[in-house]
Structures are given as C-alpha cells and as structure tokens.
JSON list of C-alpha atoms in Angstrom, two decimals:
[
{"chain": "A", "resi": 1, "resn": "ASP", "atom": "CA", "xyz": [-7.09, -8.98, 14.52]},
{"chain": "A", "resi": 2, "resn": "ARG", "atom": "CA", "xyz": [-7.96, -6.23, 16.95]},
{"chain": "A", "resi": 3, "resn": "TYR", "atom": "CA", "xyz": [-4.78, -7.19, 18.84]},
{"chain": "A", "resi": 4, "resn": "CYS", "atom": "CA", "xyz": [-2.74, -6.87, 15.62]},
{"chain": "A", "resi": 5, "resn": "LEU", "atom": "CA", "xyz": [-4.06, -3.36, 15.04]},
{"chain": "A", "resi": 6, "resn": "ILE", "atom": "CA", "xyz": [-3.46, -2.26, 18.63]},
{"chain": "A", "resi": 7, "resn": "HIS", "atom": "CA", "xyz": [0.06, -3.66, 18.62]},
{"chain": "A", "resi": 8, "resn": "THR", "atom": "CA", "xyz": [0.77, -2.03, 15.26]},
{"chain": "A", "resi": 9, "resn": "TRP", "atom": "CA", "xyz": [-0.40, 1.32, 16.66]},
{"chain": "A", "resi": 10, "resn": "LYS", "atom": "CA", "xyz": [1.99, 0.84, 19.61]},
{"chain": "A", "resi": 11, "resn": "ILE", "atom": "CA", "xyz": [4.84, 0.19, 17.15]},
{"chain": "A", "resi": 12, "resn": "HIS", "atom": "CA", "xyz": [3.80, 3.27, 15.15]},
{"chain": "A", "resi": 13, "resn": "GLU", "atom": "CA", "xyz": [3.89, 5.40, 18.30]},
{"chain": "A", "resi": 14, "resn": "LYS", "atom": "CA", "xyz": [7.22, 3.85, 19.40]},
{"chain": "A", "resi": 15, "resn": "ILE", "atom": "CA", "xyz": [5.72, 2.47, 22.62]},
{"chain": "A", "resi": 16, "resn": "VAL", "atom": "CA", "xyz": [7.03, -1.03, 21.82]},
{"chain": "A", "resi": 17, "resn": "PRO", "atom": "CA", "xyz": [10.09, -1.99, 19.73]},
{"chain": "A", "resi": 18, "resn": "ASN", "atom": "CA", "xyz": [9.75, -2.54, 15.99]},
{"chain": "A", "resi": 19, "resn": "ASP", "atom": "CA", "xyz": [11.56, -5.90, 16.00]},
{"chain": "A", "resi": 20, "resn": "GLY", "atom": "CA", "xyz": [10.10, -7.00, 12.68]},
{"chain": "A", "resi": 21, "resn": "GLY", "atom": "CA", "xyz": [11.15, -3.88, 10.83]},
{"chain": "A", "resi": 22, "resn": "LEU", "atom": "CA", "xyz": [7.69, -2.65, 9.84]},
{"chain": "A", "resi": 23, "resn": "ASP", "atom": "CA", "xyz": [8.16, 0.31, 7.51]},
{"chain": "A", "resi": 24, "resn": "PHE", "atom": "CA", "xyz": [5.70, 3.18, 7.97]},
{"chain": "A", "resi": 25, "resn": "VAL", "atom": "CA", "xyz": [5.34, 5.44, 4.93]},
{"chain": "A", "resi": 26, "resn": "LYS", "atom": "CA", "xyz": [3.72, 8.90, 4.97]},
{"chain": "A", "resi": 27, "resn": "ASN", "atom": "CA", "xyz": [0.81, 9.33, 2.58]},
{"chain": "A", "resi": 28, "resn": "GLU", "atom": "CA", "xyz": [-0.98, 12.68, 2.45]},
{"chain": "A", "resi": 29, "resn": "ARG", "atom": "CA", "xyz": [-4.36, 11.22, 1.52]},
{"chain": "A", "resi": 30, "resn": "LEU", "atom": "CA", "xyz": [-4.32, 7.89, 3.37]},
{"chain": "A", "resi": 31, "resn": "GLY", "atom": "CA", "xyz": [-2.22, 8.71, 6.45]},
{"chain": "A", "resi": 32, "resn": "ASP", "atom": "CA", "xyz": [0.67, 6.54, 7.61]},
{"chain": "A", "resi": 33, "resn": "GLN", "atom": "CA", "xyz": [0.72, 3.29, 5.64]},
{"chain": "A", "resi": 34, "resn": "LEU", "atom": "CA", "xyz": [2.77, 0.13, 6.12]},
{"chain": "A", "resi": 35, "resn": "ARG", "atom": "CA", "xyz": [4.92, -1.42, 3.43]},
{"chain": "A", "resi": 36, "resn": "THR", "atom": "CA", "xyz": [4.98, -5.17, 3.16]},
{"chain": "A", "resi": 37, "resn": "PRO", "atom": "CA", "xyz": [8.33, -6.84, 2.43]},
{"chain": "A", "resi": 38, "resn": "ARG", "atom": "CA", "xyz": [9.06, -7.90, -1.13]},
{"chain": "A", "resi": 39, "resn": "TYR", "atom": "CA", "xyz": [10.89, -11.12, -1.90]},
{"chain": "A", "resi": 40, "resn": "ASN", "atom": "CA", "xyz": [12.93, -12.40, -4.80]},
{"chain": "A", "resi": 41, "resn": "ARG", "atom": "CA", "xyz": [11.60, -15.43, -6.63]},
{"chain": "A", "resi": 42, "resn": "HIS", "atom": "CA", "xyz": [14.02, -17.88, -5.01]},
{"chain": "A", "resi": 43, "resn": "TRP", "atom": "CA", "xyz": [12.51, -20.96, -3.34]},
{"chain": "A", "resi": 44, "resn": "ALA", "atom": "CA", "xyz": [13.68, -20.00, 0.16]},
{"chain": "A", "resi": 45, "resn": "ASP", "atom": "CA", "xyz": [12.20, -16.53, -0.24]},
{"chain": "A", "resi": 46, "resn": "LEU", "atom": "CA", "xyz": [8.88, -17.96, -1.42]},
{"chain": "A", "resi": 47, "resn": "LYS", "atom": "CA", "xyz": [8.76, -20.26, 1.59]},
{"chain": "A", "resi": 48, "resn": "ARG", "atom": "CA", "xyz": [9.51, -17.31, 3.87]},
{"chain": "A", "resi": 49, "resn": "ALA", "atom": "CA", "xyz": [6.86, -15.21, 2.11]},
{"chain": "A", "resi": 50, "resn": "ASN", "atom": "CA", "xyz": [4.24, -17.92, 2.69]},
{"chain": "A", "resi": 51, "resn": "GLN", "atom": "CA", "xyz": [5.12, -18.06, 6.37]},
{"chain": "A", "resi": 52, "resn": "LEU", "atom": "CA", "xyz": [5.10, -14.28, 6.57]},
{"chain": "A", "resi": 53, "resn": "GLY", "atom": "CA", "xyz": [1.59, -14.14, 5.13]},
{"chain": "A", "resi": 54, "resn": "ILE", "atom": "CA", "xyz": [0.12, -15.96, 8.12]},
{"chain": "A", "resi": 55, "resn": "SER", "atom": "CA", "xyz": [2.22, -14.20, 10.76]},
{"chain": "A", "resi": 56, "resn": "PHE", "atom": "CA", "xyz": [1.70, -10.89, 12.56]},
{"chain": "A", "resi": 57, "resn": "TRP", "atom": "CA", "xyz": [4.19, -9.21, 10.20]},
{"chain": "A", "resi": 58, "resn": "GLY", "atom": "CA", "xyz": [2.15, -10.31, 7.17]},
{"chain": "A", "resi": 59, "resn": "ILE", "atom": "CA", "xyz": [-1.33, -9.63, 8.55]},
{"chain": "A", "resi": 60, "resn": "ALA", "atom": "CA", "xyz": [-0.71, -6.32, 10.34]},
{"chain": "A", "resi": 61, "resn": "PRO", "atom": "CA", "xyz": [0.10, -4.24, 7.22]},
{"chain": "A", "resi": 62, "resn": "SER", "atom": "CA", "xyz": [-2.97, -5.42, 5.32]},
{"chain": "A", "resi": 63, "resn": "LEU", "atom": "CA", "xyz": [-5.25, -4.57, 8.26]},
{"chain": "A", "resi": 64, "resn": "TRP", "atom": "CA", "xyz": [-3.50, -1.29, 9.14]},
{"chain": "A", "resi": 65, "resn": "ASN", "atom": "CA", "xyz": [-3.59, 0.06, 5.58]},
{"chain": "A", "resi": 66, "resn": "LYS", "atom": "CA", "xyz": [-7.38, -0.28, 5.49]},
{"chain": "A", "resi": 67, "resn": "LEU", "atom": "CA", "xyz": [-8.00, 1.84, 8.59]},
{"chain": "A", "resi": 68, "resn": "PRO", "atom": "CA", "xyz": [-9.26, 5.39, 8.05]},
{"chain": "A", "resi": 69, "resn": "PRO", "atom": "CA", "xyz": [-6.60, 8.08, 8.70]},
{"chain": "A", "resi": 70, "resn": "GLU", "atom": "CA", "xyz": [-8.55, 9.61, 11.60]},
{"chain": "A", "resi": 71, "resn": "ILE", "atom": "CA", "xyz": [-8.18, 6.36, 13.55]},
{"chain": "A", "resi": 72, "resn": "ILE", "atom": "CA", "xyz": [-4.45, 6.07, 12.84]},
{"chain": "A", "resi": 73, "resn": "LYS", "atom": "CA", "xyz": [-3.88, 9.68, 13.96]},
{"chain": "A", "resi": 74, "resn": "CYS", "atom": "CA", "xyz": [-5.21, 9.08, 17.51]},
{"chain": "A", "resi": 75, "resn": "GLU", "atom": "CA", "xyz": [-2.71, 10.36, 20.04]},
{"chain": "A", "resi": 76, "resn": "THR", "atom": "CA", "xyz": [-3.52, 8.08, 23.00]},
{"chain": "A", "resi": 77, "resn": "LEU", "atom": "CA", "xyz": [-3.97, 4.34, 23.30]},
{"chain": "A", "resi": 78, "resn": "ALA", "atom": "CA", "xyz": [-7.39, 4.80, 24.91]},
{"chain": "A", "resi": 79, "resn": "GLY", "atom": "CA", "xyz": [-8.44, 7.07, 22.03]},
{"chain": "A", "resi": 80, "resn": "PHE", "atom": "CA", "xyz": [-7.17, 4.57, 19.45]},
{"chain": "A", "resi": 81, "resn": "LYS", "atom": "CA", "xyz": [-8.99, 1.67, 21.12]},
{"chain": "A", "resi": 82, "resn": "SER", "atom": "CA", "xyz": [-12.20, 3.69, 21.35]},
{"chain": "A", "resi": 83, "resn": "SER", "atom": "CA", "xyz": [-12.04, 4.79, 17.70]},
{"chain": "A", "resi": 84, "resn": "LEU", "atom": "CA", "xyz": [-11.14, 1.29, 16.57]},
{"chain": "A", "resi": 85, "resn": "GLY", "atom": "CA", "xyz": [-14.02, -0.21, 18.56]},
{"chain": "A", "resi": 86, "resn": "SER", "atom": "CA", "xyz": [-16.48, 2.28, 17.04]},
{"chain": "A", "resi": 87, "resn": "PHE", "atom": "CA", "xyz": [-15.16, 1.56, 13.56]},
{"chain": "A", "resi": 88, "resn": "LEU", "atom": "CA", "xyz": [-15.28, -2.22, 13.96]},
{"chain": "A", "resi": 89, "resn": "SER", "atom": "CA", "xyz": [-18.79, -2.13, 15.46]},
{"chain": "A", "resi": 90, "resn": "ARG", "atom": "CA", "xyz": [-20.09, -1.06, 12.04]},
{"chain": "A", "resi": 91, "resn": "PHE", "atom": "CA", "xyz": [-19.21, -4.50, 10.62]},
{"chain": "A", "resi": 92, "resn": "HIS", "atom": "CA", "xyz": [-21.72, -7.16, 11.60]},
{"chain": "A", "resi": 93, "resn": "ASP", "atom": "CA", "xyz": [-20.84, -10.82, 12.02]},
{"chain": "A", "resi": 94, "resn": "TRP", "atom": "CA", "xyz": [-24.11, -12.70, 11.75]},
{"chain": "A", "resi": 95, "resn": "PRO", "atom": "CA", "xyz": [-24.82, -15.49, 12.20]},
{"chain": "A", "resi": 96, "resn": "PRO", "atom": "CA", "xyz": [-22.14, -15.89, 14.87]},
{"chain": "A", "resi": 97, "resn": "THR", "atom": "CA", "xyz": [-19.94, -18.98, 14.82]},
{"chain": "A", "resi": 98, "resn": "ARG", "atom": "CA", "xyz": [-20.92, -21.43, 17.54]},
{"chain": "A", "resi": 99, "resn": "GLY", "atom": "CA", "xyz": [-18.41, -21.45, 20.38]},
{"chain": "A", "resi": 100, "resn": "TYR", "atom": "CA", "xyz": [-17.02, -17.98, 19.68]},
{"chain": "A", "resi": 101, "resn": "PRO", "atom": "CA", "xyz": [-18.04, -14.71, 21.32]},
{"chain": "A", "resi": 102, "resn": "THR", "atom": "CA", "xyz": [-20.54, -12.65, 19.36]},
{"chain": "A", "resi": 103, "resn": "VAL", "atom": "CA", "xyz": [-18.26, -9.63, 18.96]},
{"chain": "A", "resi": 104, "resn": "PRO", "atom": "CA", "xyz": [-18.66, -8.06, 15.51]},
{"chain": "A", "resi": 105, "resn": "ASP", "atom": "CA", "xyz": [-15.31, -8.81, 13.91]},
{"chain": "A", "resi": 106, "resn": "SER", "atom": "CA", "xyz": [-16.19, -9.42, 10.28]},
{"chain": "A", "resi": 107, "resn": "PHE", "atom": "CA", "xyz": [-13.99, -6.43, 9.49]},
{"chain": "A", "resi": 108, "resn": "SER", "atom": "CA", "xyz": [-10.87, -8.57, 9.35]},
{"chain": "A", "resi": 109, "resn": "ALA", "atom": "CA", "xyz": [-12.55, -11.32, 7.34]},
{"chain": "A", "resi": 110, "resn": "ALA", "atom": "CA", "xyz": [-13.79, -8.78, 4.79]},
{"chain": "A", "resi": 111, "resn": "LEU", "atom": "CA", "xyz": [-10.35, -7.23, 4.53]},
{"chain": "A", "resi": 112, "resn": "ARG", "atom": "CA", "xyz": [-8.60, -10.51, 3.79]},
{"chain": "A", "resi": 113, "resn": "LYS", "atom": "CA", "xyz": [-10.76, -11.31, 0.75]}
]
C-alpha cells in the first residue's frame, strides 16, 4: 500500500505517466483528491468494476484521499516518503502476522474497512 501511495504521488507530480487516467480534483479543504471511475449498471461494467476494486487503479484513490493535505503537498519524493513514513508509523499493527515483516502498516487495513 505504501508503494501505491508513492506511485500515486509520482503520477500527481507528473514524474511517471498517468496511463490509467487517474483524475486529480482540487479541494480547498482536503487538498488534491482522486476521483474513482463510475460505471453504468451493465454486466460488463460491473465485472470491470469488481476487477478495478482490487487493482492499483481501484485501491490508490481510496488510500490517497485519506492522506492529510500536508503530506500530499510535499514537493520532493524524499520529503513525501519521509512524511508518509512518519504518518504511517502512528498506526500500530500488533500482533504481527507470522511470516511478514513487523512494519506498522495497519493504516491501509483500517482505511479499507
């Protein structure tokens, strides 16, 4: 999930191409937010929406929109990573899952609920 946020920041800053067409929207109070695609109620669109929900293009907007504006406004990649690391370190992941590193990453799990 940290990778999703870093890659989204790179798209936001136009460092990497926006191949998936993520749509950044200015919000005075919340900072730059991402819009998620909307689908018609046709079967093919529902199938695509389900696949989108588990892909980068479905996960990235939900994670990005929950970041505080001061993190999104970072001007350098190093600054963004540092701010993101400090923010994520406030969320504890205990007890850790056996076989996984003990990096506090409950942030993403809490956001998806």
